[in-house]
Coordinates of C-alpha atoms and ligand atoms in Angstrom, one line a residue:
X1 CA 0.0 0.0 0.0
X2 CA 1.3 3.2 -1.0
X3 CA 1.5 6.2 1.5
X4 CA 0.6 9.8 0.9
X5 CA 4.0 11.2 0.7
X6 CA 4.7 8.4 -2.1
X7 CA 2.1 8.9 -3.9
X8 CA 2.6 12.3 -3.9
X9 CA 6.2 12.6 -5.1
X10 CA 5.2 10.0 -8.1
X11 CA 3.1 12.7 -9.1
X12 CA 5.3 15.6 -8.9
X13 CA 7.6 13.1 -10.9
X14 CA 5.1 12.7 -13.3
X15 CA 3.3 16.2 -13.2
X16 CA 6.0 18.4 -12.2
X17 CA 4.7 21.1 -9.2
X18 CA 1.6 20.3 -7.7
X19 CA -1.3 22.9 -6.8
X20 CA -2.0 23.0 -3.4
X21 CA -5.4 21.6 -3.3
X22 CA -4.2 17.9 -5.0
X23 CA -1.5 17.8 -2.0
X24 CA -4.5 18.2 0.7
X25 CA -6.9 16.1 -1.5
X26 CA -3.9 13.1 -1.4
X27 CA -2.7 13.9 2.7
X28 CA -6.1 13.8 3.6
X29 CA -8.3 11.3 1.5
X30 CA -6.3 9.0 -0.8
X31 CA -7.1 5.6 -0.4
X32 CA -6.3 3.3 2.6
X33 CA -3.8 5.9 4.1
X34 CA -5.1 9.5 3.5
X35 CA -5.3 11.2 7.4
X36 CA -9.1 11.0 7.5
X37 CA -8.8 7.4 6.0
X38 CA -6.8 5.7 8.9
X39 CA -8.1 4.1 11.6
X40 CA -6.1 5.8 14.0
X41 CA -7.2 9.2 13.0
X42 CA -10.3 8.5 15.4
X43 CA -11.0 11.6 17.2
X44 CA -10.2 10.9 20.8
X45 CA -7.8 8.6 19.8
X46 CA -5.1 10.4 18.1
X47 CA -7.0 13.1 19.2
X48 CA -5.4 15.4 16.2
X49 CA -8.8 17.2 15.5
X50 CA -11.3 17.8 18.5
X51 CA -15.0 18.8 17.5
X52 CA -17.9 19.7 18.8
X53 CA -18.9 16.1 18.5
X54 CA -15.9 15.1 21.1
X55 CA -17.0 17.5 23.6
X56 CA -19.9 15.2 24.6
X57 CA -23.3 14.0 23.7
X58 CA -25.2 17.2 24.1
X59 CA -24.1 18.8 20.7
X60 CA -26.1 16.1 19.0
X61 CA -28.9 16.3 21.2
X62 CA -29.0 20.3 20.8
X63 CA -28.9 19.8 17.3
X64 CA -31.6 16.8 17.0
X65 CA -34.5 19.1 19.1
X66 CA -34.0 21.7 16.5
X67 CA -33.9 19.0 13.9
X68 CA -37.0 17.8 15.0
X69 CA -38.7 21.4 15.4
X70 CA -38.2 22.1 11.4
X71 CA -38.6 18.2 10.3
X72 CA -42.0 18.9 12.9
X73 CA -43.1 22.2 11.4
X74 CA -42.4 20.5 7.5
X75 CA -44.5 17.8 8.4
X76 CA -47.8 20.5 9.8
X77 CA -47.4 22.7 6.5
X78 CA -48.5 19.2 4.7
X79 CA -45.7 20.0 2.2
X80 CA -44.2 16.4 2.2
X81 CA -45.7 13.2 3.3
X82 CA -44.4 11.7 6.2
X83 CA -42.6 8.5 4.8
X84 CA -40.1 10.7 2.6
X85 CA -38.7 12.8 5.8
X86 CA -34.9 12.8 5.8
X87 CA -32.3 13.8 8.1
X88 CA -28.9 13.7 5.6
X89 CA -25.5 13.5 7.4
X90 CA -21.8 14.2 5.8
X91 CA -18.9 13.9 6.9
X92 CA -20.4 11.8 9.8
X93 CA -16.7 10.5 9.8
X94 CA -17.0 7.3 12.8
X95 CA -20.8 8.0 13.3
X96 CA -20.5 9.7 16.9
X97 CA -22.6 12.7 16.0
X98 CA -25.5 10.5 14.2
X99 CA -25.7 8.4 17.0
X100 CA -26.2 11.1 19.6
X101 CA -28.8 12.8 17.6
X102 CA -30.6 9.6 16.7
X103 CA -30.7 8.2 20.1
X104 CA -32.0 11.3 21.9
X105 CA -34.9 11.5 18.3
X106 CA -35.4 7.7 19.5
X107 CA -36.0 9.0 23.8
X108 CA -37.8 12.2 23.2
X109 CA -39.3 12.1 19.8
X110 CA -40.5 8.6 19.1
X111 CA -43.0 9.2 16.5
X112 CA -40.8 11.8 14.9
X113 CA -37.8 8.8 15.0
X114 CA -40.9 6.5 13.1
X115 CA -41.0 7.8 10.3
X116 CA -37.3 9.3 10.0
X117 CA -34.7 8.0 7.8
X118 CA -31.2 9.0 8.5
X119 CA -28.9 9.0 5.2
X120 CA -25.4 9.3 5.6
X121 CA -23.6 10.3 2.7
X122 CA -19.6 8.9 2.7
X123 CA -17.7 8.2 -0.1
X124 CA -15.1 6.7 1.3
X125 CA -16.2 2.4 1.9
X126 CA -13.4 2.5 5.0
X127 CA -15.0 4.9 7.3
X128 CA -19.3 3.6 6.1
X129 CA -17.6 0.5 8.2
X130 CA -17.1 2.4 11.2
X131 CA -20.2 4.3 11.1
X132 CA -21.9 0.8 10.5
X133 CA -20.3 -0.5 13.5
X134 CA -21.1 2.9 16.1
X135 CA -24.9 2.9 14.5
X136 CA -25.6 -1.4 14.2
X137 CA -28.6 -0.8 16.8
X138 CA -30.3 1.8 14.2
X139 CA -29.5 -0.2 11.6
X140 CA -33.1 -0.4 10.4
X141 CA -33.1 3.8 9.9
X142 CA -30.2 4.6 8.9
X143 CA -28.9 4.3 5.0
X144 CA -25.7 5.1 2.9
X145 CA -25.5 6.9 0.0
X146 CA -21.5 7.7 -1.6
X147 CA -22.6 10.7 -3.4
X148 CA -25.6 13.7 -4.1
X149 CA -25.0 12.9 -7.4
X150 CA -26.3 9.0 -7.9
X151 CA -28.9 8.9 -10.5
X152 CA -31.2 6.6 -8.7
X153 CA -31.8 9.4 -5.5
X154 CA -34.9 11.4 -5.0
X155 CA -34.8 15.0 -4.3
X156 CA -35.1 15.4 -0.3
X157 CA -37.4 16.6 2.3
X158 CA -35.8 17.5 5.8
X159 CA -32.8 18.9 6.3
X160 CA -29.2 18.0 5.3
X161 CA -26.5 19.0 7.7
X162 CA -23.0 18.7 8.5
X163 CA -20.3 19.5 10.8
X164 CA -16.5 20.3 9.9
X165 CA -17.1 18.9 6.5
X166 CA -16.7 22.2 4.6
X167 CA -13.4 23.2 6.1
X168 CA -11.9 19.9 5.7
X169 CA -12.4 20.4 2.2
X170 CA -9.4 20.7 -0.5
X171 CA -7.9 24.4 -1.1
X172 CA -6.0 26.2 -3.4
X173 CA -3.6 28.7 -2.2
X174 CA -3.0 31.9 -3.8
X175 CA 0.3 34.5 -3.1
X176 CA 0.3 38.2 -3.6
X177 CA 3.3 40.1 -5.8
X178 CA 3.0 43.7 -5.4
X179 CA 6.4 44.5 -7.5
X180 CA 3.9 42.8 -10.7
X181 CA 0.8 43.4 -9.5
X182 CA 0.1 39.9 -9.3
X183 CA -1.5 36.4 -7.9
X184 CA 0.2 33.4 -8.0
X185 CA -0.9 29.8 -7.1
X186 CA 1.5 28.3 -4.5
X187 CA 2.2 24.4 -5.3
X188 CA 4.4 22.0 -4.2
X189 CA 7.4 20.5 -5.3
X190 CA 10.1 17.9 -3.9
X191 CA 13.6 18.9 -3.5
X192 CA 16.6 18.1 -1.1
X193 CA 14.3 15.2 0.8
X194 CA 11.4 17.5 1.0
X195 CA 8.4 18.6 -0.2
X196 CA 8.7 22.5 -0.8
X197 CA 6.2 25.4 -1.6
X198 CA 6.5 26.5 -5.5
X199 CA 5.2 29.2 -7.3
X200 CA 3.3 28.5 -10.7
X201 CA 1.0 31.3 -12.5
X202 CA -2.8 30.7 -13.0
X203 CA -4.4 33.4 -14.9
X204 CA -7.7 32.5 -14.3
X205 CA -7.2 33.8 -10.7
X206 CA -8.7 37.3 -10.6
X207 CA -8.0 38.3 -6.1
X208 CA -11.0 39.1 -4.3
X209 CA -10.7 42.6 -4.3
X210 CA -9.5 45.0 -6.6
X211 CA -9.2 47.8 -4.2
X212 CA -7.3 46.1 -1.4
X213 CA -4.1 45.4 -3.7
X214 CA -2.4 48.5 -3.6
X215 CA -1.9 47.7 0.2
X216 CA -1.1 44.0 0.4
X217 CA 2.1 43.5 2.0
X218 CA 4.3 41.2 -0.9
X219 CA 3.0 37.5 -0.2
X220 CA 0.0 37.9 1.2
X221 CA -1.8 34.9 1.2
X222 CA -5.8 33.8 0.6
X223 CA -7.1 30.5 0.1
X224 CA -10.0 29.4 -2.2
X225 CA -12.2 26.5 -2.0
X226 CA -14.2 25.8 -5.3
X227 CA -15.1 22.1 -3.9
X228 CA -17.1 23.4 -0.9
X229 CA -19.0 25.5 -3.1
X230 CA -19.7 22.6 -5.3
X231 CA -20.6 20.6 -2.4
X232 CA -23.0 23.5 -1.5
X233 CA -24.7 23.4 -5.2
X234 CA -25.3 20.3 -4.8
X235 CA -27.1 19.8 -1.6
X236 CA -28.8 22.7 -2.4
X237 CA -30.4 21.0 -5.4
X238 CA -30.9 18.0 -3.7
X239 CA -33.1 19.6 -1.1
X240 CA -36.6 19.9 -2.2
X241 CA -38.4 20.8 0.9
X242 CA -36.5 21.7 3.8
X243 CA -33.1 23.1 5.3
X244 CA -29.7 22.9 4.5
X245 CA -26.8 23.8 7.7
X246 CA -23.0 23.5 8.2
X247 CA -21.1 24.5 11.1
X248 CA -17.3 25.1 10.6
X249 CA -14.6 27.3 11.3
X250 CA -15.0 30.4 9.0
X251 CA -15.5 33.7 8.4
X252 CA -17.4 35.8 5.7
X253 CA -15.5 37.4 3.3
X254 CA -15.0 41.1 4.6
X255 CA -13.1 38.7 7.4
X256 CA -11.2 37.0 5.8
X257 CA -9.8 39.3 2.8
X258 CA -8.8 42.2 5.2
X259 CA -5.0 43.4 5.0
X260 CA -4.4 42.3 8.5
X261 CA -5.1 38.6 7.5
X262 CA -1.7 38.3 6.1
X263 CA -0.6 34.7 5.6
X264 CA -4.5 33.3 5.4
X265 CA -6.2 30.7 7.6
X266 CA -4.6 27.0 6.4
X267 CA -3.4 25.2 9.3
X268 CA -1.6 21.6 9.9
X269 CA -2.8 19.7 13.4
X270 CA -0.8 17.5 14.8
X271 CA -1.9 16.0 18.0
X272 CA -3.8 18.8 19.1
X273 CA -0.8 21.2 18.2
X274 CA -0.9 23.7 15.5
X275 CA 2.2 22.7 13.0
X276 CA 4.7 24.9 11.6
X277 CA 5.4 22.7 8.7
X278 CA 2.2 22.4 6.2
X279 CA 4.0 20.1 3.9
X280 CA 5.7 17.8 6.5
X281 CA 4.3 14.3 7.3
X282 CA 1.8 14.1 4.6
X283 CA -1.4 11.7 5.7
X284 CA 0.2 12.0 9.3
X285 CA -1.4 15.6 10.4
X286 CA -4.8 17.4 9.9
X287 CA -4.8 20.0 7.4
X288 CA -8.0 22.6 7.4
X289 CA -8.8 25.7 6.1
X290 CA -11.6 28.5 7.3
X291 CA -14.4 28.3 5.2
X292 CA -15.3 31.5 3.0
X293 CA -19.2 31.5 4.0
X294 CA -20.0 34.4 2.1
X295 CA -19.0 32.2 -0.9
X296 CA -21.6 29.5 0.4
X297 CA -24.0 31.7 1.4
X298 CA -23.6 32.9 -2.4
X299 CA -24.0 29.5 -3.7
X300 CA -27.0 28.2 -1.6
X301 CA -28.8 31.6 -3.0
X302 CA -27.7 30.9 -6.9
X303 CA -29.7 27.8 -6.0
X304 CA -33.2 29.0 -4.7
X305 CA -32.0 28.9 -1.3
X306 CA -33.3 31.4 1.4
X307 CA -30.5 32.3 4.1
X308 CA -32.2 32.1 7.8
X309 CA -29.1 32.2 9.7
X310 CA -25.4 33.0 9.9
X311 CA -24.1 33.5 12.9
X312 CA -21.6 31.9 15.9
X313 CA -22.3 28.7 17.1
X314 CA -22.9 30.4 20.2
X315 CA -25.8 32.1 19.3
X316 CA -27.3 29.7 17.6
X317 CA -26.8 26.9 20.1
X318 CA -28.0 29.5 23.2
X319 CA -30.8 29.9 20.5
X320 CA -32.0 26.2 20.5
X321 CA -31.2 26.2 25.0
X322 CA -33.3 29.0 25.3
X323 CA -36.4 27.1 23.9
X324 CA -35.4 24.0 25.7
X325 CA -35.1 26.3 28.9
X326 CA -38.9 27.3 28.2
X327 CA -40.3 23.5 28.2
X328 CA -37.2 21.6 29.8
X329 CA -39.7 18.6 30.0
X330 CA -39.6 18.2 26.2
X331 CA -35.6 17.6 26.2
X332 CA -34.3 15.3 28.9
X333 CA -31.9 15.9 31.2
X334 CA -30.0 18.7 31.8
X335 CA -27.4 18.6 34.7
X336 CA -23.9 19.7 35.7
X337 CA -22.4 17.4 33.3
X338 CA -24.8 19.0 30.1
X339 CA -23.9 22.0 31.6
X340 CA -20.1 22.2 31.4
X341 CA -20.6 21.0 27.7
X342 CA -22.4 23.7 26.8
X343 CA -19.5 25.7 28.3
X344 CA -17.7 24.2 26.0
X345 CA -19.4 24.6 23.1
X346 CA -20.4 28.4 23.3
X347 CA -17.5 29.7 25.0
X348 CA -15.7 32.3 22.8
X349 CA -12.2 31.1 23.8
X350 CA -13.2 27.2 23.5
X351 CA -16.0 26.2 20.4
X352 CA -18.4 29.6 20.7
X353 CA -17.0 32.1 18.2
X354 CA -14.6 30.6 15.9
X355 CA -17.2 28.2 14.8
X356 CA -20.1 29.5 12.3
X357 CA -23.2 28.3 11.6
X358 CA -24.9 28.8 7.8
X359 CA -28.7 27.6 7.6
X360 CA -30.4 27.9 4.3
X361 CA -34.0 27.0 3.1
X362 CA -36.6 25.8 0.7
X363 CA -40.0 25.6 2.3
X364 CA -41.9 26.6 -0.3
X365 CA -42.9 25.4 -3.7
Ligands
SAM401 C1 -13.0 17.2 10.5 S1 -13.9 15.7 10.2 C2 -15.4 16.0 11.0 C3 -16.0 14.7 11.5 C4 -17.3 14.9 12.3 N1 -18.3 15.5 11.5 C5 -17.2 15.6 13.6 O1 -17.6 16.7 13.7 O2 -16.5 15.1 14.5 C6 -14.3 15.8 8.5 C7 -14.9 14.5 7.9 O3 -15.5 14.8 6.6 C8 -15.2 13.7 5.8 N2 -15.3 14.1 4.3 C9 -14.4 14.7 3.6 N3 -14.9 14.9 2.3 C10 -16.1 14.4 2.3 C11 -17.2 14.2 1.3 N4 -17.0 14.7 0.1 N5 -18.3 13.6 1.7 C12 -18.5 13.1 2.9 N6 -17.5 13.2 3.9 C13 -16.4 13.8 3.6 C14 -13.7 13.3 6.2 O4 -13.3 12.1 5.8 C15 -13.9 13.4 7.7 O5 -14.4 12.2 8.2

């Protein structure tokens, strides 16, 4: 079995410098030994990236009573029948976060959980295996699908979701030379032992912003991510009836294109470490990138999409508690222990501001 950093190099043999993007796309997902294809990338185990998901069971169960207030409210407008709701999943990666939300559907929401199918959608055969294994006791609701695009799939009804999918995504990375006036792509190339960053020309790179050039500082550095916005398209057009969310570190684009950003938001993980070295260890350490959500927003709307929220996951999750707080009978338990989690999740130095929340919908015909 060949490893990241080999198949790699064979292609910068073959190829000669690589764009950015193929390097992450082969670190993280090539076959057998991309990062998020080994088994010991678990989280907890390695423990390289730490979600919301790790931080306890309640982030599923926040997220499944407002699940089950939209799939609810779909099913009182009459606007789908009851058999086709769906909750889609990706990037459900060991099936931690699909088994919180369908266990608490299952306790509090039992004729909701009825009539509920939960599709996962996974490309990758290694990692269906370990959701199969986390989710055998829902076995009867829960199906696979590898991609939006298969021709035999229906349109949806419900909502399709995801958490850290987007920024876990492939990007290109583009440099800034004031002395031309200029954007180049940064790519990679092998020399002395190592991999190295190289610069090629892409033309068809315009910069965000032609105002903000005359003060870049000489390398300044943005990312692009054309795959998340294609992911976005998709789902979108997939989603007949219903809502579409992701929650991921990100910023909108006034954020992230301001001078002060110089060297742009990629970063390597390496047990819970941020990395220097972004081409080191390939397939051995997390690589993300903040997701540009004005760019999703952007794409969810070219689609029919309505925007209904974009803010922290703080707000939205004290959003969802304060409703709970109102009728604390309709959620289960909430003690010490749900209590620190929450913590957790919305506090601005821990999970509460660097994480975003995007929710588009279609509700109407
Ligand atoms: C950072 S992990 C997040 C895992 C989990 N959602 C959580 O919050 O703990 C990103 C996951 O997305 C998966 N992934 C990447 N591209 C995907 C795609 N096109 N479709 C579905 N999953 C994908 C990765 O393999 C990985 O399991």
């Amino acid at each position: 079995m060949s490893t990241p950093d080999e198949i790699i190099r064979r292609e910068i043999a073959e190829r000669g410098v690589l764009p950015f993007a193929r390097f992450m796309e082969l670190a993280l997902y090539c076959p057998n030994s991309g990062y998020y294809e080994t088994e010991k990338d678990n989280p907890g185990r390695r423990g390289d990236f730490y979600t919301s998901v790790s931080v306890g069971e309640l982030f599923g169960q926040l997220l499944a009573f407002q699940f089950s207030e939209w799939l609810e409210e779909l099913i009182l407008s009459r606007v789908t029948r009851h058999s086709s709701l769906c909750l889609v999943e990706a990037g459900a990666h060991d099936g931690r976060l699909a088994a919180d939300i369908l266990k608490w559907l299952q306790a509090h929401r039992s004729e909701l959980f009825a009539q509920l199918e939960y599709c996962i959608l996974e490309p990758s055969l290694r990692r269906q295996a370990w959701q199969q294994a986390t989710l055998k006791n829902f076995s009867q609701r829960v199906r696979w699908l590898s991609r939006f695009n298969d021709s035999t799939l229906q349109r949806f009804n419900g909502v399709i979701f995801s958490n850290e999918l987007l920024d876990a995504f492939p990007v290109h990375r583009f440099g800034w030379d004031p002395a031309n006036k200029t954007w180049f792509e940064w790519g990679v190339a092998f020399e002395g032992g190592k991999f190295v960053w190289a610069k090629f020309e892409n033309p068809e790179f315009r910069g965000p912003n032609s105002e903000l050039e005359d003060v870049l500082p000489d390398g300044y550095t943005i990312e692009t991510c054309p795959a998340a916005g294609h992911w976005w398209r998709e789902a979108a057009n997939i989603l007949e009836r219903g809502r579409l969310l992701t929650i991921d570190y990100g910023l909108a684009s006034d954020e992230l294109f301001s001078p002060g950003r110089t060297r742009g938001t990629l970063r390597a993980y390496s047990r819970h470490h941020v990395t220097d070295d972004l081409l080191a260890n390939p397939g051995e350490q997390d690589l993300t990138a903040h997701v540009n959500f004005s760019a999703i927003q952007a794409a969810g709307e070219s689609c029919g999409l309505k925007t209904e929220n974009f803010s922290t996951q703080a707000q939205f999750l004290t959003r969802i508690a304060g409703k709970i707080f109102k009728h604390p009978e309709s959620f289960g338990e909430w003690g010490a222990k749900q209590n620190r989690q929450f913590q957790t999740l919305t506090h601005p130095e821990h999970l509460g501001r660097a994480f975003r929340v995007l929710v588009q919908s279609r509700l109407n015909s």
